[in-house]
Amino acid sequence: MITLATSAVVLGIVSRPAATYLNRSRTGRAAAVVAGDLDLARSMAMRQRQPVRLSFSVATSQYTLATRSGSTVYKTIALGTASDFHLPTISFSPATVDFYPNGVASSALTVTLTAGSATRRVTLTRVGMIRTP
């Protein structure tokens, strides 16, 4: 019984830092993926000489990279609790951004990813600068 009680106390002490670490890791990995995909969308638009659209669906917690007409989907990434990232709170503001062949985006974008107390932001300027502070 003493061993079991000691194990329970140690597990209680270790579980909180482990959960914090996992949440930070999840948001960090998701931010890196989003930043990489923003860069990919911009370079695809420039390379293919046609606009590429990034659109986020709140209902499915996923975003899609596709042609502006939607006829060709290049990539779909899920970020929600049912994905590998297990993020309960995701926001894209605005939900849709077009990348043009000249390297400019239709608007600035802010992506906020949250898991527990860990929050990461990815920002995109209209001229294509991506930051993950």
mmCIF file with all atom_site columns, C-alpha atoms in Angstrom:
data_model
loop_
_atom_site.group_PDB
_atom_site.id
_atom_site.type_symbol
_atom_site.label_atom_id
_atom_site.label_alt_id
_atom_site.label_comp_id
_atom_site.label_asym_id
_atom_site.label_entity_id
_atom_site.label_seq_id
_atom_site.pdbx_PDB_ins_code
_atom_site.Cartn_x
_atom_site.Cartn_y
_atom_site.Cartn_z
_atom_site.occupancy
_atom_site.B_iso_or_equiv
_atom_site.pdbx_formal_charge
_atom_site.auth_seq_id
_atom_site.auth_comp_id
_atom_site.auth_asym_id
_atom_site.auth_atom_id
_atom_site.pdbx_PDB_model_num
ATOM 1   C CA . MET A 1 1   ? 0.000   0.000  0.000   1.00 0.00 ? 1   MET A CA 1
ATOM 2   C CA . ILE A 1 2   ? 2.841   2.391  0.805   1.00 0.00 ? 2   ILE A CA 1
ATOM 3   C CA . THR A 1 3   ? 4.411   1.748  -2.605  1.00 0.00 ? 3   THR A CA 1
ATOM 4   C CA . LEU A 1 4   ? 1.098   2.331  -4.341  1.00 0.00 ? 4   LEU A CA 1
ATOM 5   C CA . ALA A 1 5   ? 0.506   5.592  -2.438  1.00 0.00 ? 5   ALA A CA 1
ATOM 6   C CA . THR A 1 6   ? 4.035   6.805  -3.193  1.00 0.00 ? 6   THR A CA 1
ATOM 7   C CA . SER A 1 7   ? 3.593   5.977  -6.873  1.00 0.00 ? 7   SER A CA 1
ATOM 8   C CA . ALA A 1 8   ? 0.325   7.912  -6.978  1.00 0.00 ? 8   ALA A CA 1
ATOM 9   C CA . VAL A 1 9   ? 1.956   10.998 -5.429  1.00 0.00 ? 9   VAL A CA 1
ATOM 10  C CA . VAL A 1 10  ? 4.907   10.865 -7.833  1.00 0.00 ? 10  VAL A CA 1
ATOM 11  C CA . LEU A 1 11  ? 2.589   10.398 -10.796 1.00 0.00 ? 11  LEU A CA 1
ATOM 12  C CA . GLY A 1 12  ? 0.537   13.399 -9.681  1.00 0.00 ? 12  GLY A CA 1
ATOM 13  C CA . ILE A 1 13  ? 3.666   15.548 -9.449  1.00 0.00 ? 13  ILE A CA 1
ATOM 14  C CA . VAL A 1 14  ? 5.006   14.468 -12.852 1.00 0.00 ? 14  VAL A CA 1
ATOM 15  C CA . SER A 1 15  ? 1.743   14.576 -14.820 1.00 0.00 ? 15  SER A CA 1
ATOM 16  C CA . ARG A 1 16  ? 1.257   18.361 -14.727 1.00 0.00 ? 16  ARG A CA 1
ATOM 17  C CA . PRO A 1 17  ? 4.659   19.243 -16.275 1.00 0.00 ? 17  PRO A CA 1
ATOM 18  C CA . ALA A 1 18  ? 4.203   16.432 -18.790 1.00 0.00 ? 18  ALA A CA 1
ATOM 19  C CA . ALA A 1 19  ? 0.819   17.787 -19.881 1.00 0.00 ? 19  ALA A CA 1
ATOM 20  C CA . THR A 1 20  ? 2.266   21.291 -20.211 1.00 0.00 ? 20  THR A CA 1
ATOM 21  C CA . TYR A 1 21  ? 5.137   19.948 -22.298 1.00 0.00 ? 21  TYR A CA 1
ATOM 22  C CA . LEU A 1 22  ? 2.760   17.997 -24.565 1.00 0.00 ? 22  LEU A CA 1
ATOM 23  C CA . ASN A 1 23  ? 0.557   21.044 -25.129 1.00 0.00 ? 23  ASN A CA 1
ATOM 24  C CA . ARG A 1 24  ? 3.556   23.221 -25.992 1.00 0.00 ? 24  ARG A CA 1
ATOM 25  C CA . SER A 1 25  ? 4.870   20.529 -28.296 1.00 0.00 ? 25  SER A CA 1
ATOM 26  C CA . ARG A 1 26  ? 1.527   20.149 -30.089 1.00 0.00 ? 26  ARG A CA 1
ATOM 27  C CA . THR A 1 27  ? 1.069   23.859 -30.666 1.00 0.00 ? 27  THR A CA 1
ATOM 28  C CA . GLY A 1 28  ? 4.684   24.269 -31.764 1.00 0.00 ? 28  GLY A CA 1
ATOM 29  C CA . ARG A 1 29  ? 4.468   21.418 -34.292 1.00 0.00 ? 29  ARG A CA 1
ATOM 30  C CA . ALA A 1 30  ? 1.147   22.696 -35.629 1.00 0.00 ? 30  ALA A CA 1
ATOM 31  C CA . ALA A 1 31  ? 2.543   26.246 -35.977 1.00 0.00 ? 31  ALA A CA 1
ATOM 32  C CA . ALA A 1 32  ? 5.529   24.910 -37.929 1.00 0.00 ? 32  ALA A CA 1
ATOM 33  C CA . VAL A 1 33  ? 3.230   22.962 -40.264 1.00 0.00 ? 33  VAL A CA 1
ATOM 34  C CA . VAL A 1 34  ? 0.952   25.968 -40.845 1.00 0.00 ? 34  VAL A CA 1
ATOM 35  C CA . ALA A 1 35  ? 3.936   28.270 -41.510 1.00 0.00 ? 35  ALA A CA 1
ATOM 36  C CA . GLY A 1 36  ? 5.401   25.758 -43.951 1.00 0.00 ? 36  GLY A CA 1
ATOM 37  C CA . ASP A 1 37  ? 2.098   25.411 -45.775 1.00 0.00 ? 37  ASP A CA 1
ATOM 38  C CA . LEU A 1 38  ? 1.709   29.188 -46.059 1.00 0.00 ? 38  LEU A CA 1
ATOM 39  C CA . ASP A 1 39  ? 5.129   29.333 -47.683 1.00 0.00 ? 39  ASP A CA 1
ATOM 40  C CA . LEU A 1 40  ? 4.190   26.381 -49.906 1.00 0.00 ? 40  LEU A CA 1
ATOM 41  C CA . ALA A 1 41  ? 0.975   28.076 -51.059 1.00 0.00 ? 41  ALA A CA 1
ATOM 42  C CA . ARG A 1 42  ? 2.838   31.267 -51.927 1.00 0.00 ? 42  ARG A CA 1
ATOM 43  C CA . SER A 1 43  ? 5.564   29.451 -53.861 1.00 0.00 ? 43  SER A CA 1
ATOM 44  C CA . MET A 1 44  ? 3.016   27.251 -55.681 1.00 0.00 ? 44  MET A CA 1
ATOM 45  C CA . ALA A 1 45  ? 1.119   30.333 -56.849 1.00 0.00 ? 45  ALA A CA 1
ATOM 46  C CA . MET A 1 46  ? 4.328   31.874 -58.149 1.00 0.00 ? 46  MET A CA 1
ATOM 47  C CA . ARG A 1 47  ? 5.565   28.665 -59.778 1.00 0.00 ? 47  ARG A CA 1
ATOM 48  C CA . GLN A 1 48  ? 2.277   27.712 -61.438 1.00 0.00 ? 48  GLN A CA 1
ATOM 49  C CA . ARG A 1 49  ? 1.348   31.291 -62.312 1.00 0.00 ? 49  ARG A CA 1
ATOM 50  C CA . GLN A 1 50  ? -2.162  30.928 -60.963 1.00 0.00 ? 50  GLN A CA 1
ATOM 51  C CA . PRO A 1 51  ? -3.762  31.888 -57.651 1.00 0.00 ? 51  PRO A CA 1
ATOM 52  C CA . VAL A 1 52  ? -3.753  29.371 -54.789 1.00 0.00 ? 52  VAL A CA 1
ATOM 53  C CA . ARG A 1 53  ? -6.394  29.574 -52.074 1.00 0.00 ? 53  ARG A CA 1
ATOM 54  C CA . LEU A 1 54  ? -5.992  28.639 -48.431 1.00 0.00 ? 54  LEU A CA 1
ATOM 55  C CA . SER A 1 55  ? -9.373  28.119 -46.785 1.00 0.00 ? 55  SER A CA 1
ATOM 56  C CA . PHE A 1 56  ? -10.109 27.091 -43.208 1.00 0.00 ? 56  PHE A CA 1
ATOM 57  C CA . SER A 1 57  ? -13.262 25.242 -42.155 1.00 0.00 ? 57  SER A CA 1
ATOM 58  C CA . VAL A 1 58  ? -14.349 25.813 -38.559 1.00 0.00 ? 58  VAL A CA 1
ATOM 59  C CA . ALA A 1 59  ? -16.726 22.833 -38.724 1.00 0.00 ? 59  ALA A CA 1
ATOM 60  C CA . THR A 1 60  ? -13.967 20.318 -39.562 1.00 0.00 ? 60  THR A CA 1
ATOM 61  C CA . SER A 1 61  ? -10.989 22.190 -38.015 1.00 0.00 ? 61  SER A CA 1
ATOM 62  C CA . GLN A 1 62  ? -8.976  21.723 -41.177 1.00 0.00 ? 62  GLN A CA 1
ATOM 63  C CA . TYR A 1 63  ? -7.528  23.896 -43.898 1.00 0.00 ? 63  TYR A CA 1
ATOM 64  C CA . THR A 1 64  ? -7.154  23.244 -47.592 1.00 0.00 ? 64  THR A CA 1
ATOM 65  C CA . LEU A 1 65  ? -4.722  24.473 -50.224 1.00 0.00 ? 65  LEU A CA 1
ATOM 66  C CA . ALA A 1 66  ? -6.367  24.458 -53.649 1.00 0.00 ? 66  ALA A CA 1
ATOM 67  C CA . THR A 1 67  ? -6.698  26.413 -56.859 1.00 0.00 ? 67  THR A CA 1
ATOM 68  C CA . ARG A 1 68  ? -8.918  29.431 -56.451 1.00 0.00 ? 68  ARG A CA 1
ATOM 69  C CA . SER A 1 69  ? -11.663 27.739 -58.463 1.00 0.00 ? 69  SER A CA 1
ATOM 70  C CA . GLY A 1 70  ? -11.394 24.685 -56.202 1.00 0.00 ? 70  GLY A CA 1
ATOM 71  C CA . SER A 1 71  ? -10.922 22.314 -59.130 1.00 0.00 ? 71  SER A CA 1
ATOM 72  C CA . THR A 1 72  ? -7.585  21.004 -57.822 1.00 0.00 ? 72  THR A CA 1
ATOM 73  C CA . VAL A 1 73  ? -6.910  20.354 -54.141 1.00 0.00 ? 73  VAL A CA 1
ATOM 74  C CA . TYR A 1 74  ? -3.200  20.257 -53.330 1.00 0.00 ? 74  TYR A CA 1
ATOM 75  C CA . LYS A 1 75  ? -3.304  19.552 -49.621 1.00 0.00 ? 75  LYS A CA 1
ATOM 76  C CA . THR A 1 76  ? -5.732  19.222 -46.705 1.00 0.00 ? 76  THR A CA 1
ATOM 77  C CA . ILE A 1 77  ? -4.516  19.350 -43.105 1.00 0.00 ? 77  ILE A CA 1
ATOM 78  C CA . ALA A 1 78  ? -6.616  18.594 -40.018 1.00 0.00 ? 78  ALA A CA 1
ATOM 79  C CA . LEU A 1 79  ? -5.657  20.384 -36.798 1.00 0.00 ? 79  LEU A CA 1
ATOM 80  C CA . GLY A 1 80  ? -8.552  19.608 -34.431 1.00 0.00 ? 80  GLY A CA 1
ATOM 81  C CA . THR A 1 81  ? -8.933  17.129 -31.601 1.00 0.00 ? 81  THR A CA 1
ATOM 82  C CA . ALA A 1 82  ? -9.451  14.236 -34.034 1.00 0.00 ? 82  ALA A CA 1
ATOM 83  C CA . SER A 1 83  ? -6.085  14.908 -35.726 1.00 0.00 ? 83  SER A CA 1
ATOM 84  C CA . ASP A 1 84  ? -2.502  14.144 -34.732 1.00 0.00 ? 84  ASP A CA 1
ATOM 85  C CA . PHE A 1 85  ? -2.205  17.639 -33.226 1.00 0.00 ? 85  PHE A CA 1
ATOM 86  C CA . HIS A 1 86  ? -5.185  17.357 -30.808 1.00 0.00 ? 86  HIS A CA 1
ATOM 87  C CA . LEU A 1 87  ? -5.781  21.118 -30.746 1.00 0.00 ? 87  LEU A CA 1
ATOM 88  C CA . PRO A 1 88  ? -9.112  22.109 -29.174 1.00 0.00 ? 88  PRO A CA 1
ATOM 89  C CA . THR A 1 89  ? -9.002  25.789 -30.238 1.00 0.00 ? 89  THR A CA 1
ATOM 90  C CA . ILE A 1 90  ? -7.986  26.983 -33.706 1.00 0.00 ? 90  ILE A CA 1
ATOM 91  C CA . SER A 1 91  ? -8.734  30.276 -35.396 1.00 0.00 ? 91  SER A CA 1
ATOM 92  C CA . PHE A 1 92  ? -7.829  31.616 -38.836 1.00 0.00 ? 92  PHE A CA 1
ATOM 93  C CA . SER A 1 93  ? -8.548  35.302 -39.319 1.00 0.00 ? 93  SER A CA 1
ATOM 94  C CA . PRO A 1 94  ? -9.672  35.658 -42.097 1.00 0.00 ? 94  PRO A CA 1
ATOM 95  C CA . ALA A 1 95  ? -10.774 32.123 -42.974 1.00 0.00 ? 95  ALA A CA 1
ATOM 96  C CA . THR A 1 96  ? -9.789  32.423 -46.660 1.00 0.00 ? 96  THR A CA 1
ATOM 97  C CA . VAL A 1 97  ? -6.643  33.909 -48.219 1.00 0.00 ? 97  VAL A CA 1
ATOM 98  C CA . ASP A 1 98  ? -5.624  33.893 -51.874 1.00 0.00 ? 98  ASP A CA 1
ATOM 99  C CA . PHE A 1 99  ? -1.974  33.830 -52.931 1.00 0.00 ? 99  PHE A CA 1
ATOM 100 C CA . TYR A 1 100 ? -1.305  35.491 -56.289 1.00 0.00 ? 100 TYR A CA 1
ATOM 101 C CA . PRO A 1 101 ? 1.437   34.700 -58.820 1.00 0.00 ? 101 PRO A CA 1
ATOM 102 C CA . ASN A 1 102 ? 3.264   37.949 -58.004 1.00 0.00 ? 102 ASN A CA 1
ATOM 103 C CA . GLY A 1 103 ? 3.824   36.662 -54.423 1.00 0.00 ? 103 GLY A CA 1
ATOM 104 C CA . VAL A 1 104 ? 1.252   38.888 -52.742 1.00 0.00 ? 104 VAL A CA 1
ATOM 105 C CA . ALA A 1 105 ? -1.571  37.584 -50.551 1.00 0.00 ? 105 ALA A CA 1
ATOM 106 C CA . SER A 1 106 ? -5.142  38.905 -50.713 1.00 0.00 ? 106 SER A CA 1
ATOM 107 C CA . SER A 1 107 ? -4.989  39.893 -47.031 1.00 0.00 ? 107 SER A CA 1
ATOM 108 C CA . ALA A 1 108 ? -2.914  39.534 -43.901 1.00 0.00 ? 108 ALA A CA 1
ATOM 109 C CA . LEU A 1 109 ? -3.597  36.352 -41.919 1.00 0.00 ? 109 LEU A CA 1
ATOM 110 C CA . THR A 1 110 ? -3.354  35.457 -38.247 1.00 0.00 ? 110 THR A CA 1
ATOM 111 C CA . VAL A 1 111 ? -3.578  31.828 -37.160 1.00 0.00 ? 111 VAL A CA 1
ATOM 112 C CA . THR A 1 112 ? -3.974  31.119 -33.434 1.00 0.00 ? 112 THR A CA 1
ATOM 113 C CA . LEU A 1 113 ? -3.428  27.578 -32.146 1.00 0.00 ? 113 LEU A CA 1
ATOM 114 C CA . THR A 1 114 ? -4.242  26.700 -28.531 1.00 0.00 ? 114 THR A CA 1
ATOM 115 C CA . ALA A 1 115 ? -3.943  23.556 -26.422 1.00 0.00 ? 115 ALA A CA 1
ATOM 116 C CA . GLY A 1 116 ? -4.364  23.941 -22.659 1.00 0.00 ? 116 GLY A CA 1
ATOM 117 C CA . SER A 1 117 ? -2.355  26.981 -21.585 1.00 0.00 ? 117 SER A CA 1
ATOM 118 C CA . ALA A 1 118 ? -0.050  26.841 -24.638 1.00 0.00 ? 118 ALA A CA 1
ATOM 119 C CA . THR A 1 119 ? -0.836  29.239 -27.482 1.00 0.00 ? 119 THR A CA 1
ATOM 120 C CA . ARG A 1 120 ? 1.120   29.832 -30.697 1.00 0.00 ? 120 ARG A CA 1
ATOM 121 C CA . ARG A 1 121 ? 0.436   32.416 -33.389 1.00 0.00 ? 121 ARG A CA 1
ATOM 122 C CA . VAL A 1 122 ? 1.435   32.354 -37.018 1.00 0.00 ? 122 VAL A CA 1
ATOM 123 C CA . THR A 1 123 ? 1.135   35.626 -38.914 1.00 0.00 ? 123 THR A CA 1
ATOM 124 C CA . LEU A 1 124 ? 1.319   36.295 -42.627 1.00 0.00 ? 124 LEU A CA 1
ATOM 125 C CA . THR A 1 125 ? 1.662   39.768 -44.103 1.00 0.00 ? 125 THR A CA 1
ATOM 126 C CA . ARG A 1 126 ? 0.239   40.700 -47.483 1.00 0.00 ? 126 ARG A CA 1
ATOM 127 C CA . VAL A 1 127 ? 3.727   40.630 -49.000 1.00 0.00 ? 127 VAL A CA 1
ATOM 128 C CA . GLY A 1 128 ? 4.292   37.046 -47.858 1.00 0.00 ? 128 GLY A CA 1
ATOM 129 C CA . MET A 1 129 ? 6.349   37.420 -44.690 1.00 0.00 ? 129 MET A CA 1
ATOM 130 C CA . ILE A 1 130 ? 5.566   34.600 -42.245 1.00 0.00 ? 130 ILE A CA 1
ATOM 131 C CA . ARG A 1 131 ? 6.302   34.909 -38.524 1.00 0.00 ? 131 ARG A CA 1
ATOM 132 C CA . THR A 1 132 ? 5.876   32.452 -35.665 1.00 0.00 ? 132 THR A CA 1
ATOM 133 C CA . PRO A 1 133 ? 6.815   34.531 -32.611 1.00 0.00 ? 133 PRO A CA 1
#
